[in-house]
Amino acid sequence: MSEPIHPDLLEILRCPVAVHYKDKGDDPGRLRLVKDCWLVCDDSGYKYPIRDGIPVMLIEEGEKWKNMPEDQLPVPPPA
């Protein structure tokens, strides 16, 4: 399984898509940790894998998993 992300990093990371939303309040794009190896943005629905302790914050990567229900996200995320 992937290494968990440090809480300080989780606090500062934002979804690169949702951070531009003007209708989501003062701090759009916040992420939450799911299954210890996924970062999920409730504002955009994008889901970013964490591989070897490193969040993969590419828009294409988050979009690829957008429609996958959280309970079906693979653990560990595929390479």
mmCIF file of the C-alpha atoms, coordinates in Angstrom:
data_MODEL
# 
_entry.id   MODEL 
# 
loop_
_atom_site.group_PDB 
_atom_site.id 
_atom_site.type_symbol 
_atom_site.label_atom_id 
_atom_site.label_alt_id 
_atom_site.label_comp_id 
_atom_site.label_asym_id 
_atom_site.label_entity_id 
_atom_site.label_seq_id 
_atom_site.pdbx_PDB_ins_code 
_atom_site.Cartn_x 
_atom_site.Cartn_y 
_atom_site.Cartn_z 
_atom_site.occupancy 
_atom_site.B_iso_or_equiv 
_atom_site.pdbx_formal_charge 
_atom_site.auth_seq_id 
_atom_site.auth_comp_id 
_atom_site.auth_asym_id 
_atom_site.auth_atom_id 
_atom_site.pdbx_PDB_model_num 
ATOM 1  C CA . MET A 1 1  ? 0.000   0.000  0.000   1.00 0.00 ? 1  MET A CA 1 
ATOM 2  C CA . SER A 1 2  ? 1.089   3.565  -0.623  1.00 0.00 ? 2  SER A CA 1 
ATOM 3  C CA . GLU A 1 3  ? 2.580   5.663  2.143   1.00 0.00 ? 3  GLU A CA 1 
ATOM 4  C CA . PRO A 1 4  ? 0.031   7.981  3.778   1.00 0.00 ? 4  PRO A CA 1 
ATOM 5  C CA . ILE A 1 5  ? 0.283   11.661 3.004   1.00 0.00 ? 5  ILE A CA 1 
ATOM 6  C CA . HIS A 1 6  ? 1.561   14.033 5.683   1.00 0.00 ? 6  HIS A CA 1 
ATOM 7  C CA . PRO A 1 7  ? -1.281  16.087 7.256   1.00 0.00 ? 7  PRO A CA 1 
ATOM 8  C CA . ASP A 1 8  ? 0.583   19.369 6.597   1.00 0.00 ? 8  ASP A CA 1 
ATOM 9  C CA . LEU A 1 9  ? 0.746   18.579 2.886   1.00 0.00 ? 9  LEU A CA 1 
ATOM 10 C CA . LEU A 1 10 ? -2.931  17.651 2.818   1.00 0.00 ? 10 LEU A CA 1 
ATOM 11 C CA . GLU A 1 11 ? -3.723  21.017 4.395   1.00 0.00 ? 11 GLU A CA 1 
ATOM 12 C CA . ILE A 1 12 ? -2.037  23.028 1.622   1.00 0.00 ? 12 ILE A CA 1 
ATOM 13 C CA . LEU A 1 13 ? -2.808  20.953 -1.492  1.00 0.00 ? 13 LEU A CA 1 
ATOM 14 C CA . ARG A 1 14 ? -5.778  21.993 -3.641  1.00 0.00 ? 14 ARG A CA 1 
ATOM 15 C CA . CYS A 1 15 ? -7.450  20.480 -6.675  1.00 0.00 ? 15 CYS A CA 1 
ATOM 16 C CA . PRO A 1 16 ? -5.949  22.222 -9.736  1.00 0.00 ? 16 PRO A CA 1 
ATOM 17 C CA . VAL A 1 17 ? -9.402  22.298 -11.358 1.00 0.00 ? 17 VAL A CA 1 
ATOM 18 C CA . ALA A 1 18 ? -11.592 23.469 -8.472  1.00 0.00 ? 18 ALA A CA 1 
ATOM 19 C CA . VAL A 1 19 ? -9.158  26.077 -7.184  1.00 0.00 ? 19 VAL A CA 1 
ATOM 20 C CA . HIS A 1 20 ? -10.450 28.339 -9.977  1.00 0.00 ? 20 HIS A CA 1 
ATOM 21 C CA . TYR A 1 21 ? -14.137 27.946 -9.070  1.00 0.00 ? 21 TYR A CA 1 
ATOM 22 C CA . LYS A 1 22 ? -15.599 31.267 -7.967  1.00 0.00 ? 22 LYS A CA 1 
ATOM 23 C CA . ASP A 1 23 ? -18.834 29.810 -6.550  1.00 0.00 ? 23 ASP A CA 1 
ATOM 24 C CA . LYS A 1 24 ? -17.291 27.439 -3.964  1.00 0.00 ? 24 LYS A CA 1 
ATOM 25 C CA . GLY A 1 25 ? -16.487 29.878 -1.175  1.00 0.00 ? 25 GLY A CA 1 
ATOM 26 C CA . ASP A 1 26 ? -13.187 31.342 -0.040  1.00 0.00 ? 26 ASP A CA 1 
ATOM 27 C CA . ASP A 1 27 ? -11.136 28.126 -0.198  1.00 0.00 ? 27 ASP A CA 1 
ATOM 28 C CA . PRO A 1 28 ? -12.220 25.979 -3.161  1.00 0.00 ? 28 PRO A CA 1 
ATOM 29 C CA . GLY A 1 29 ? -10.489 22.754 -4.093  1.00 0.00 ? 29 GLY A CA 1 
ATOM 30 C CA . ARG A 1 30 ? -9.809  21.353 -0.639  1.00 0.00 ? 30 ARG A CA 1 
ATOM 31 C CA . LEU A 1 31 ? -8.948  17.676 -0.691  1.00 0.00 ? 31 LEU A CA 1 
ATOM 32 C CA . ARG A 1 32 ? -9.748  14.837 1.659   1.00 0.00 ? 32 ARG A CA 1 
ATOM 33 C CA . LEU A 1 33 ? -7.923  11.576 2.078   1.00 0.00 ? 33 LEU A CA 1 
ATOM 34 C CA . VAL A 1 34 ? -9.788  8.413  1.055   1.00 0.00 ? 34 VAL A CA 1 
ATOM 35 C CA . LYS A 1 35 ? -8.505  4.872  1.629   1.00 0.00 ? 35 LYS A CA 1 
ATOM 36 C CA . ASP A 1 36 ? -5.111  6.336  2.642   1.00 0.00 ? 36 ASP A CA 1 
ATOM 37 C CA . CYS A 1 37 ? -4.090  6.498  -1.026  1.00 0.00 ? 37 CYS A CA 1 
ATOM 38 C CA . TRP A 1 38 ? -6.544  8.840  -2.797  1.00 0.00 ? 38 TRP A CA 1 
ATOM 39 C CA . LEU A 1 39 ? -7.174  12.584 -2.600  1.00 0.00 ? 39 LEU A CA 1 
ATOM 40 C CA . VAL A 1 40 ? -10.767 13.502 -3.383  1.00 0.00 ? 40 VAL A CA 1 
ATOM 41 C CA . CYS A 1 41 ? -12.078 16.976 -4.177  1.00 0.00 ? 41 CYS A CA 1 
ATOM 42 C CA . ASP A 1 42 ? -15.756 17.362 -3.342  1.00 0.00 ? 42 ASP A CA 1 
ATOM 43 C CA . ASP A 1 43 ? -15.935 20.619 -5.327  1.00 0.00 ? 43 ASP A CA 1 
ATOM 44 C CA . SER A 1 44 ? -14.869 19.089 -8.661  1.00 0.00 ? 44 SER A CA 1 
ATOM 45 C CA . GLY A 1 45 ? -15.352 15.372 -8.076  1.00 0.00 ? 45 GLY A CA 1 
ATOM 46 C CA . TYR A 1 46 ? -11.807 14.701 -9.250  1.00 0.00 ? 46 TYR A CA 1 
ATOM 47 C CA . LYS A 1 47 ? -9.890  11.913 -7.519  1.00 0.00 ? 47 LYS A CA 1 
ATOM 48 C CA . TYR A 1 48 ? -6.098  11.950 -7.425  1.00 0.00 ? 48 TYR A CA 1 
ATOM 49 C CA . PRO A 1 49 ? -4.010  8.866  -6.588  1.00 0.00 ? 49 PRO A CA 1 
ATOM 50 C CA . ILE A 1 50 ? -1.129  8.875  -4.135  1.00 0.00 ? 50 ILE A CA 1 
ATOM 51 C CA . ARG A 1 51 ? 1.698   6.678  -5.406  1.00 0.00 ? 51 ARG A CA 1 
ATOM 52 C CA . ASP A 1 52 ? 4.704   5.916  -3.202  1.00 0.00 ? 52 ASP A CA 1 
ATOM 53 C CA . GLY A 1 53 ? 3.664   8.755  -0.896  1.00 0.00 ? 53 GLY A CA 1 
ATOM 54 C CA . ILE A 1 54 ? 3.508   11.288 -3.750  1.00 0.00 ? 54 ILE A CA 1 
ATOM 55 C CA . PRO A 1 55 ? 0.170   12.834 -4.790  1.00 0.00 ? 55 PRO A CA 1 
ATOM 56 C CA . VAL A 1 56 ? -0.312  12.705 -8.567  1.00 0.00 ? 56 VAL A CA 1 
ATOM 57 C CA . MET A 1 57 ? -2.079  16.036 -9.053  1.00 0.00 ? 57 MET A CA 1 
ATOM 58 C CA . LEU A 1 58 ? -2.310  15.956 -12.847 1.00 0.00 ? 58 LEU A CA 1 
ATOM 59 C CA . ILE A 1 59 ? -5.702  17.099 -14.124 1.00 0.00 ? 59 ILE A CA 1 
ATOM 60 C CA . GLU A 1 60 ? -5.828  14.186 -16.583 1.00 0.00 ? 60 GLU A CA 1 
ATOM 61 C CA . GLU A 1 61 ? -5.230  11.734 -13.738 1.00 0.00 ? 61 GLU A CA 1 
ATOM 62 C CA . GLY A 1 62 ? -7.961  13.211 -11.532 1.00 0.00 ? 62 GLY A CA 1 
ATOM 63 C CA . GLU A 1 63 ? -10.425 13.334 -14.407 1.00 0.00 ? 63 GLU A CA 1 
ATOM 64 C CA . LYS A 1 64 ? -9.813  9.675  -15.251 1.00 0.00 ? 64 LYS A CA 1 
ATOM 65 C CA . TRP A 1 65 ? -11.235 8.621  -11.843 1.00 0.00 ? 65 TRP A CA 1 
ATOM 66 C CA . LYS A 1 66 ? -13.956 11.273 -11.528 1.00 0.00 ? 66 LYS A CA 1 
ATOM 67 C CA . ASN A 1 67 ? -16.899 8.935  -12.149 1.00 0.00 ? 67 ASN A CA 1 
ATOM 68 C CA . MET A 1 68 ? -15.551 6.052  -10.063 1.00 0.00 ? 68 MET A CA 1 
ATOM 69 C CA . PRO A 1 69 ? -17.436 5.658  -6.753  1.00 0.00 ? 69 PRO A CA 1 
ATOM 70 C CA . GLU A 1 70 ? -15.099 6.113  -3.798  1.00 0.00 ? 70 GLU A CA 1 
ATOM 71 C CA . ASP A 1 71 ? -15.768 2.620  -2.489  1.00 0.00 ? 71 ASP A CA 1 
ATOM 72 C CA . GLN A 1 72 ? -14.574 1.201  -5.838  1.00 0.00 ? 72 GLN A CA 1 
ATOM 73 C CA . LEU A 1 73 ? -11.294 3.113  -6.068  1.00 0.00 ? 73 LEU A CA 1 
ATOM 74 C CA . PRO A 1 74 ? -8.482  0.548  -6.336  1.00 0.00 ? 74 PRO A CA 1 
ATOM 75 C CA . VAL A 1 75 ? -6.016  0.111  -3.487  1.00 0.00 ? 75 VAL A CA 1 
ATOM 76 C CA . PRO A 1 76 ? -3.242  0.661  -4.225  1.00 0.00 ? 76 PRO A CA 1 
ATOM 77 C CA . PRO A 1 77 ? -3.858  2.978  -7.175  1.00 0.00 ? 77 PRO A CA 1 
ATOM 78 C CA . PRO A 1 78 ? -2.632  1.496  -10.457 1.00 0.00 ? 78 PRO A CA 1 
ATOM 79 C CA . ALA A 1 79 ? 0.520   2.891  -12.033 1.00 0.00 ? 79 ALA A CA 1 
# 
